[in-house]
């Protein structure tokens, strides 16, 4: 039974796979970054369909927005569109594809050898919809310690980025 | 999506997650541009996120979504530090080809 929802998500999955293939094969780093934005946007639609609207919005704003802008900024700052476009040594590519096929085969094997999932029809009030309210309630109760830990992690990353990109020329001239 | 559609689409979603992860592995192993290697790592993190969300939906638990939130925070931190590293390496070596970056001494 094919209906509109299944068709939409199947087409989106196809778009995501094609964009990911183009991302790792295209020569230009800017094109690569834009194809990654396409993949992330399609995944955001998947998140919306899987009852995770808050995560979908975070995916669009943080991943497709902030992180990819940072990537594009660095690519264009370094003029790195063509740098390192060549692939590794010639034997590396077939070995890499072979290893990736092993990963793929393992995933497909596990997928085919697990029992099909059973989803019970829940009444509307028992559905755990990932709204901002529900995520916030979980973050500030059960997940409070990890939440504080990642806030420190972000602070450390921010300080690290500033320290590493600081101009050292100043020190020499002073 | 409705439960019937979700049961039908579940193998597609997990399959998409596996395929995207494998493509990320190929990207990391074959490309030599440090920025593209980084983007492939992001692709793998996204593939894992998709599996987390799909399983959260099937178990009707919100913990999977909270975990995706944490993965995104760690990815943001990783990108900030990683891109700073790439910029610093480019300043000293004038290259971000990982084959050229083969010694610790700057």
Tab-separated table of C-alpha atoms in Angstrom:
chain	number	residue	atom	x	y	z
A	1	UNK	CA	0.000	0.000	0.000
A	2	UNK	CA	1.558	3.161	-1.226
A	3	UNK	CA	0.308	6.440	0.032
A	4	UNK	CA	1.561	9.993	-0.186
A	5	UNK	CA	3.526	9.900	3.065
A	6	UNK	CA	5.513	6.821	2.101
A	7	UNK	CA	6.227	8.231	-1.369
A	8	UNK	CA	7.417	11.554	0.075
A	9	UNK	CA	9.800	9.949	2.556
A	10	UNK	CA	11.113	7.419	0.014
A	11	UNK	CA	11.887	10.270	-2.409
A	12	UNK	CA	13.538	12.255	0.396
A	13	UNK	CA	15.697	9.242	1.297
A	14	UNK	CA	16.756	8.982	-2.353
A	15	UNK	CA	17.607	12.704	-2.467
A	16	UNK	CA	19.661	12.357	0.731
A	17	UNK	CA	21.665	9.413	-0.640
A	18	UNK	CA	22.315	11.122	-4.002
A	19	UNK	CA	23.365	14.362	-2.282
A	20	UNK	CA	25.682	12.433	0.070
A	21	UNK	CA	27.316	10.631	-2.883
A	22	UNK	CA	27.816	13.951	-4.681
A	23	UNK	CA	29.174	15.453	-1.453
A	24	UNK	CA	32.019	12.962	-1.173
A	25	UNK	CA	32.782	12.866	-4.918
A	26	UNK	CA	32.620	16.495	-6.057
A	27	UNK	CA	35.954	18.243	-6.564
A	28	UNK	CA	34.914	21.664	-5.251
A	29	UNK	CA	34.766	21.979	-1.451
A	30	UNK	CA	32.040	24.655	-1.640
A	31	UNK	CA	29.792	22.311	-3.655
A	32	UNK	CA	30.544	19.623	-1.097
A	33	UNK	CA	29.358	21.867	1.745
A	34	UNK	CA	26.165	22.782	-0.136
A	35	UNK	CA	25.362	19.105	-0.806
A	36	UNK	CA	25.820	18.443	2.920
A	37	UNK	CA	23.249	21.194	3.587
A	38	UNK	CA	20.838	19.298	1.291
A	39	UNK	CA	21.411	16.061	3.257
A	40	UNK	CA	20.855	17.831	6.587
A	41	UNK	CA	17.677	19.525	5.348
A	42	UNK	CA	16.174	16.220	4.191
A	43	UNK	CA	17.078	14.678	7.565
A	44	UNK	CA	15.278	17.577	9.262
A	45	UNK	CA	12.119	16.633	7.351
A	46	UNK	CA	12.594	13.030	8.523
A	47	UNK	CA	12.855	14.282	12.119
A	48	UNK	CA	9.596	16.214	11.684
A	49	UNK	CA	7.896	13.053	10.448
A	50	UNK	CA	9.292	11.034	13.347
A	51	UNK	CA	7.650	13.175	16.031
A	52	UNK	CA	10.730	15.221	16.803
A	53	UNK	CA	9.810	18.802	15.812
A	54	UNK	CA	12.241	20.448	18.261
A	55	UNK	CA	15.191	18.378	17.042
A	56	UNK	CA	14.160	19.143	13.447
A	57	UNK	CA	14.274	22.883	14.121
A	58	UNK	CA	17.635	22.554	15.915
A	59	UNK	CA	18.890	20.552	12.925
A	60	UNK	CA	17.935	23.373	10.543
A	61	UNK	CA	19.203	26.272	12.664
A	62	UNK	CA	22.328	24.751	14.228
A	63	UNK	CA	23.471	22.190	11.639
A	64	UNK	CA	22.255	23.468	8.268
A	65	UNK	CA	22.545	27.043	9.511
A	66	UNK	CA	25.379	27.762	11.929
A	67	UNK	CA	27.745	24.823	11.425
A	68	UNK	CA	27.589	24.854	7.631
A	69	UNK	CA	28.023	28.643	7.501
A	70	UNK	CA	31.153	28.139	9.623
A	71	UNK	CA	32.366	25.500	7.152
A	72	UNK	CA	31.713	27.736	4.135
A	73	UNK	CA	33.355	30.658	5.925
A	74	UNK	CA	36.539	28.674	6.560
A	75	UNK	CA	36.590	27.221	3.014
A	76	UNK	CA	36.335	30.679	1.488
A	77	UNK	CA	38.685	32.256	4.032
A	78	UNK	CA	41.428	29.764	3.135
A	79	UNK	CA	40.577	29.787	-0.578
A	80	UNK	CA	40.436	26.025	-0.143
A	81	UNK	CA	37.925	25.221	-2.886
A	82	UNK	CA	40.436	23.240	-4.897
A	83	UNK	CA	43.112	22.454	-2.319
A	84	UNK	CA	43.623	18.741	-1.824
A	85	UNK	CA	41.033	17.886	-4.439
A	86	UNK	CA	43.060	14.867	-5.505
A	87	UNK	CA	42.295	11.556	-3.848
A	88	UNK	CA	44.742	9.536	-1.806
A	89	UNK	CA	47.114	6.918	-3.161
A	90	UNK	CA	45.540	4.811	-5.866
A	91	UNK	CA	45.208	1.659	-3.735
A	92	UNK	CA	43.431	3.562	-0.970
A	93	UNK	CA	40.184	4.159	-2.840
A	94	UNK	CA	39.226	0.505	-3.529
A	95	UNK	CA	40.272	-0.472	0.008
A	96	UNK	CA	38.158	2.345	1.456
A	97	UNK	CA	35.153	1.360	-0.642
A	98	UNK	CA	35.633	-2.280	0.390
A	99	UNK	CA	35.721	-1.337	4.081
A	100	UNK	CA	32.641	0.864	3.658
A	101	UNK	CA	30.856	-2.041	1.956
A	102	UNK	CA	31.695	-4.180	5.009
A	103	UNK	CA	30.062	-1.550	7.245
A	104	UNK	CA	27.094	-1.368	4.874
A	105	UNK	CA	26.785	-5.166	4.716
A	106	UNK	CA	26.906	-5.447	8.506
A	107	UNK	CA	24.141	-2.852	8.837
A	108	UNK	CA	21.950	-4.524	6.218
A	109	UNK	CA	22.593	-7.949	7.787
A	110	UNK	CA	21.490	-6.667	11.202
A	111	UNK	CA	18.487	-4.950	9.646
A	112	UNK	CA	17.354	-8.145	7.908
A	113	UNK	CA	17.991	-10.403	10.918
A	114	UNK	CA	16.060	-8.489	13.563
A	115	UNK	CA	12.382	-9.017	14.157
A	116	UNK	CA	10.157	-6.371	12.560
A	117	UNK	CA	9.275	-3.676	15.052
A	118	UNK	CA	5.895	-3.600	16.684
A	119	UNK	CA	4.329	-0.240	17.320
A	120	UNK	CA	1.229	-0.105	19.459
A	121	UNK	CA	-1.474	2.436	18.747
A	122	UNK	CA	-1.266	4.838	21.659
A	123	UNK	CA	-3.937	7.320	22.655
A	124	UNK	CA	-3.005	10.870	21.681
A	125	UNK	CA	-2.157	11.956	25.242
A	126	UNK	CA	0.423	9.176	25.703
A	127	UNK	CA	2.422	9.986	22.565
A	128	UNK	CA	5.862	11.346	23.480
A	129	UNK	CA	6.007	14.181	20.959
A	130	UNK	CA	9.455	15.786	21.074
A	131	UNK	CA	8.228	19.339	21.558
A	132	UNK	CA	10.446	22.025	23.076
A	133	UNK	CA	8.457	21.639	26.305
A	134	UNK	CA	8.994	17.864	26.537
A	135	UNK	CA	12.700	18.062	25.630
A	136	UNK	CA	13.215	20.873	28.137
A	137	UNK	CA	11.463	18.931	30.906
A	138	UNK	CA	13.661	15.883	30.201
A	139	UNK	CA	16.850	17.995	30.005
A	140	UNK	CA	16.261	19.744	33.298
A	141	UNK	CA	15.208	16.683	35.291
A	142	UNK	CA	16.634	13.338	34.218
A	143	UNK	CA	19.465	14.727	32.061
A	144	UNK	CA	20.519	17.683	34.211
A	145	UNK	CA	24.109	16.550	34.857
A	146	UNK	CA	24.915	15.746	31.178
A	147	UNK	CA	23.339	19.081	30.247
A	148	UNK	CA	25.657	20.989	32.593
A	149	UNK	CA	28.614	18.881	31.424
A	150	UNK	CA	28.067	19.762	27.750
A	151	UNK	CA	27.715	23.431	28.674
A	152	UNK	CA	31.244	23.251	30.103
A	153	UNK	CA	32.352	21.335	26.995
A	154	UNK	CA	31.032	24.151	24.785
A	155	UNK	CA	32.859	26.741	26.898
A	156	UNK	CA	36.106	24.760	26.625
A	157	UNK	CA	35.664	24.425	22.846
A	158	UNK	CA	35.011	28.151	22.525
A	159	UNK	CA	38.139	29.063	24.529
A	160	UNK	CA	40.148	26.473	22.585
A	161	UNK	CA	39.077	27.907	19.240
A	162	UNK	CA	40.000	31.432	20.332
A	163	UNK	CA	43.388	30.346	21.698
A	164	UNK	CA	44.294	28.361	18.586
A	165	UNK	CA	43.412	31.036	16.031
A	166	UNK	CA	44.996	33.918	17.962
A	167	UNK	CA	47.598	35.789	15.934
A	168	UNK	CA	51.073	34.954	17.142
A	169	UNK	CA	52.616	37.830	15.211
A	170	UNK	CA	51.641	40.180	18.022
A	171	UNK	CA	53.833	38.353	20.493
A	172	UNK	CA	56.879	38.509	18.224
A	173	UNK	CA	56.568	42.230	17.516
A	174	UNK	CA	56.016	43.110	21.194
B	1	UNK	CA	3.576	9.829	10.310
B	2	UNK	CA	0.995	7.249	11.214
B	3	UNK	CA	1.927	3.977	12.896
B	4	UNK	CA	1.200	1.881	9.783
B	5	UNK	CA	3.362	4.125	7.612
B	6	UNK	CA	6.078	4.152	10.256
B	7	UNK	CA	6.239	0.348	10.379
B	8	UNK	CA	6.487	0.309	6.566
B	9	UNK	CA	9.129	3.033	6.450
B	10	UNK	CA	11.225	1.884	9.428
B	11	UNK	CA	13.591	-0.332	7.348
B	12	UNK	CA	13.930	2.516	4.830
B	13	UNK	CA	14.879	4.975	7.568
B	14	UNK	CA	17.410	2.679	9.253
B	15	UNK	CA	18.709	1.685	5.800
B	16	UNK	CA	19.174	5.366	4.942
B	17	UNK	CA	21.043	5.811	8.207
B	18	UNK	CA	23.364	2.865	7.407
B	19	UNK	CA	23.981	4.074	3.828
B	20	UNK	CA	24.764	7.636	4.925
B	21	UNK	CA	27.156	6.300	7.574
B	22	UNK	CA	28.947	4.125	4.995
B	23	UNK	CA	29.215	7.107	2.607
B	24	UNK	CA	30.720	9.132	5.446
B	25	UNK	CA	33.281	6.346	5.995
B	26	UNK	CA	34.192	6.417	2.286
B	27	UNK	CA	34.560	10.198	2.439
B	28	UNK	CA	36.863	10.084	5.455
B	29	UNK	CA	39.017	7.320	3.971
B	30	UNK	CA	39.387	8.592	0.394
B	31	UNK	CA	39.366	12.391	0.446
B	32	UNK	CA	42.534	14.302	1.304
B	33	UNK	CA	41.068	17.750	1.936
B	34	UNK	CA	40.832	18.130	5.735
B	35	UNK	CA	37.628	20.195	5.473
B	36	UNK	CA	35.870	17.528	3.392
B	37	UNK	CA	37.028	14.840	5.844
B	38	UNK	CA	35.423	16.952	8.568
B	39	UNK	CA	32.180	17.236	6.614
B	40	UNK	CA	32.138	13.443	6.168
B	41	UNK	CA	32.415	13.060	9.950
B	42	UNK	CA	29.407	15.370	10.275
B	43	UNK	CA	27.565	13.145	7.789
B	44	UNK	CA	28.252	10.096	9.989
B	45	UNK	CA	27.028	11.940	13.096
B	46	UNK	CA	23.850	12.881	11.221
B	47	UNK	CA	23.300	9.272	10.159
B	48	UNK	CA	23.564	8.172	13.798
B	49	UNK	CA	21.138	10.928	14.791
B	50	UNK	CA	18.575	9.648	12.297
B	51	UNK	CA	18.774	6.151	13.808
B	52	UNK	CA	18.407	7.608	17.324
B	53	UNK	CA	15.264	9.523	16.326
B	54	UNK	CA	13.760	6.503	14.547
B	55	UNK	CA	14.293	4.255	17.584
B	56	UNK	CA	12.997	6.972	19.922
B	57	UNK	CA	9.828	7.027	17.823
B	58	UNK	CA	9.462	3.237	17.833
B	59	UNK	CA	9.905	2.942	21.636
B	60	UNK	CA	7.830	6.086	22.258
B	61	UNK	CA	10.626	7.445	24.476
B	62	UNK	CA	11.992	10.965	24.474
B	63	UNK	CA	15.474	9.967	25.664
B	64	UNK	CA	16.630	9.272	22.105
B	65	UNK	CA	15.794	12.831	21.110
B	66	UNK	CA	17.638	14.211	24.143
B	67	UNK	CA	20.648	12.160	23.104
B	68	UNK	CA	20.474	13.618	19.585
B	69	UNK	CA	20.505	17.041	21.208
B	70	UNK	CA	23.732	16.119	23.037
B	71	UNK	CA	25.272	14.734	19.841
B	72	UNK	CA	24.529	18.054	18.138
B	73	UNK	CA	26.178	20.008	20.964
B	74	UNK	CA	29.288	17.822	20.803
B	75	UNK	CA	29.347	18.197	17.004
B	76	UNK	CA	29.184	21.980	17.338
B	77	UNK	CA	32.075	21.967	19.819
B	78	UNK	CA	34.045	19.618	17.575
B	79	UNK	CA	33.502	21.831	14.517
B	80	UNK	CA	34.620	24.959	16.394
B	81	UNK	CA	37.858	23.341	17.568
B	82	UNK	CA	38.441	21.394	14.336
B	83	UNK	CA	38.058	24.366	12.025
B	84	UNK	CA	40.298	26.436	14.310
B	85	UNK	CA	42.900	23.657	14.005
B	86	UNK	CA	42.544	23.620	10.206
B	87	UNK	CA	42.983	27.400	10.044
B	88	UNK	CA	46.064	27.204	12.294
B	89	UNK	CA	47.575	24.375	10.214
B	90	UNK	CA	46.879	26.280	6.977
B	91	UNK	CA	48.674	29.339	8.384
B	92	UNK	CA	51.850	27.392	9.081
B	93	UNK	CA	51.865	24.856	6.214
B	94	UNK	CA	49.881	26.688	3.476
B	95	UNK	CA	48.047	23.407	2.885
B	96	UNK	CA	45.191	21.417	4.363
B	97	UNK	CA	45.978	18.245	2.451
B	98	UNK	CA	46.269	15.616	5.164
B	99	UNK	CA	49.095	13.879	3.273
B	100	UNK	CA	51.217	17.023	3.714
B	101	UNK	CA	50.509	17.234	7.437
B	102	UNK	CA	52.733	14.422	8.660
B	103	UNK	CA	54.779	15.852	11.495
B	104	UNK	CA	53.853	17.227	14.901
B	105	UNK	CA	56.532	19.929	14.879
B	106	UNK	CA	55.169	23.147	13.342
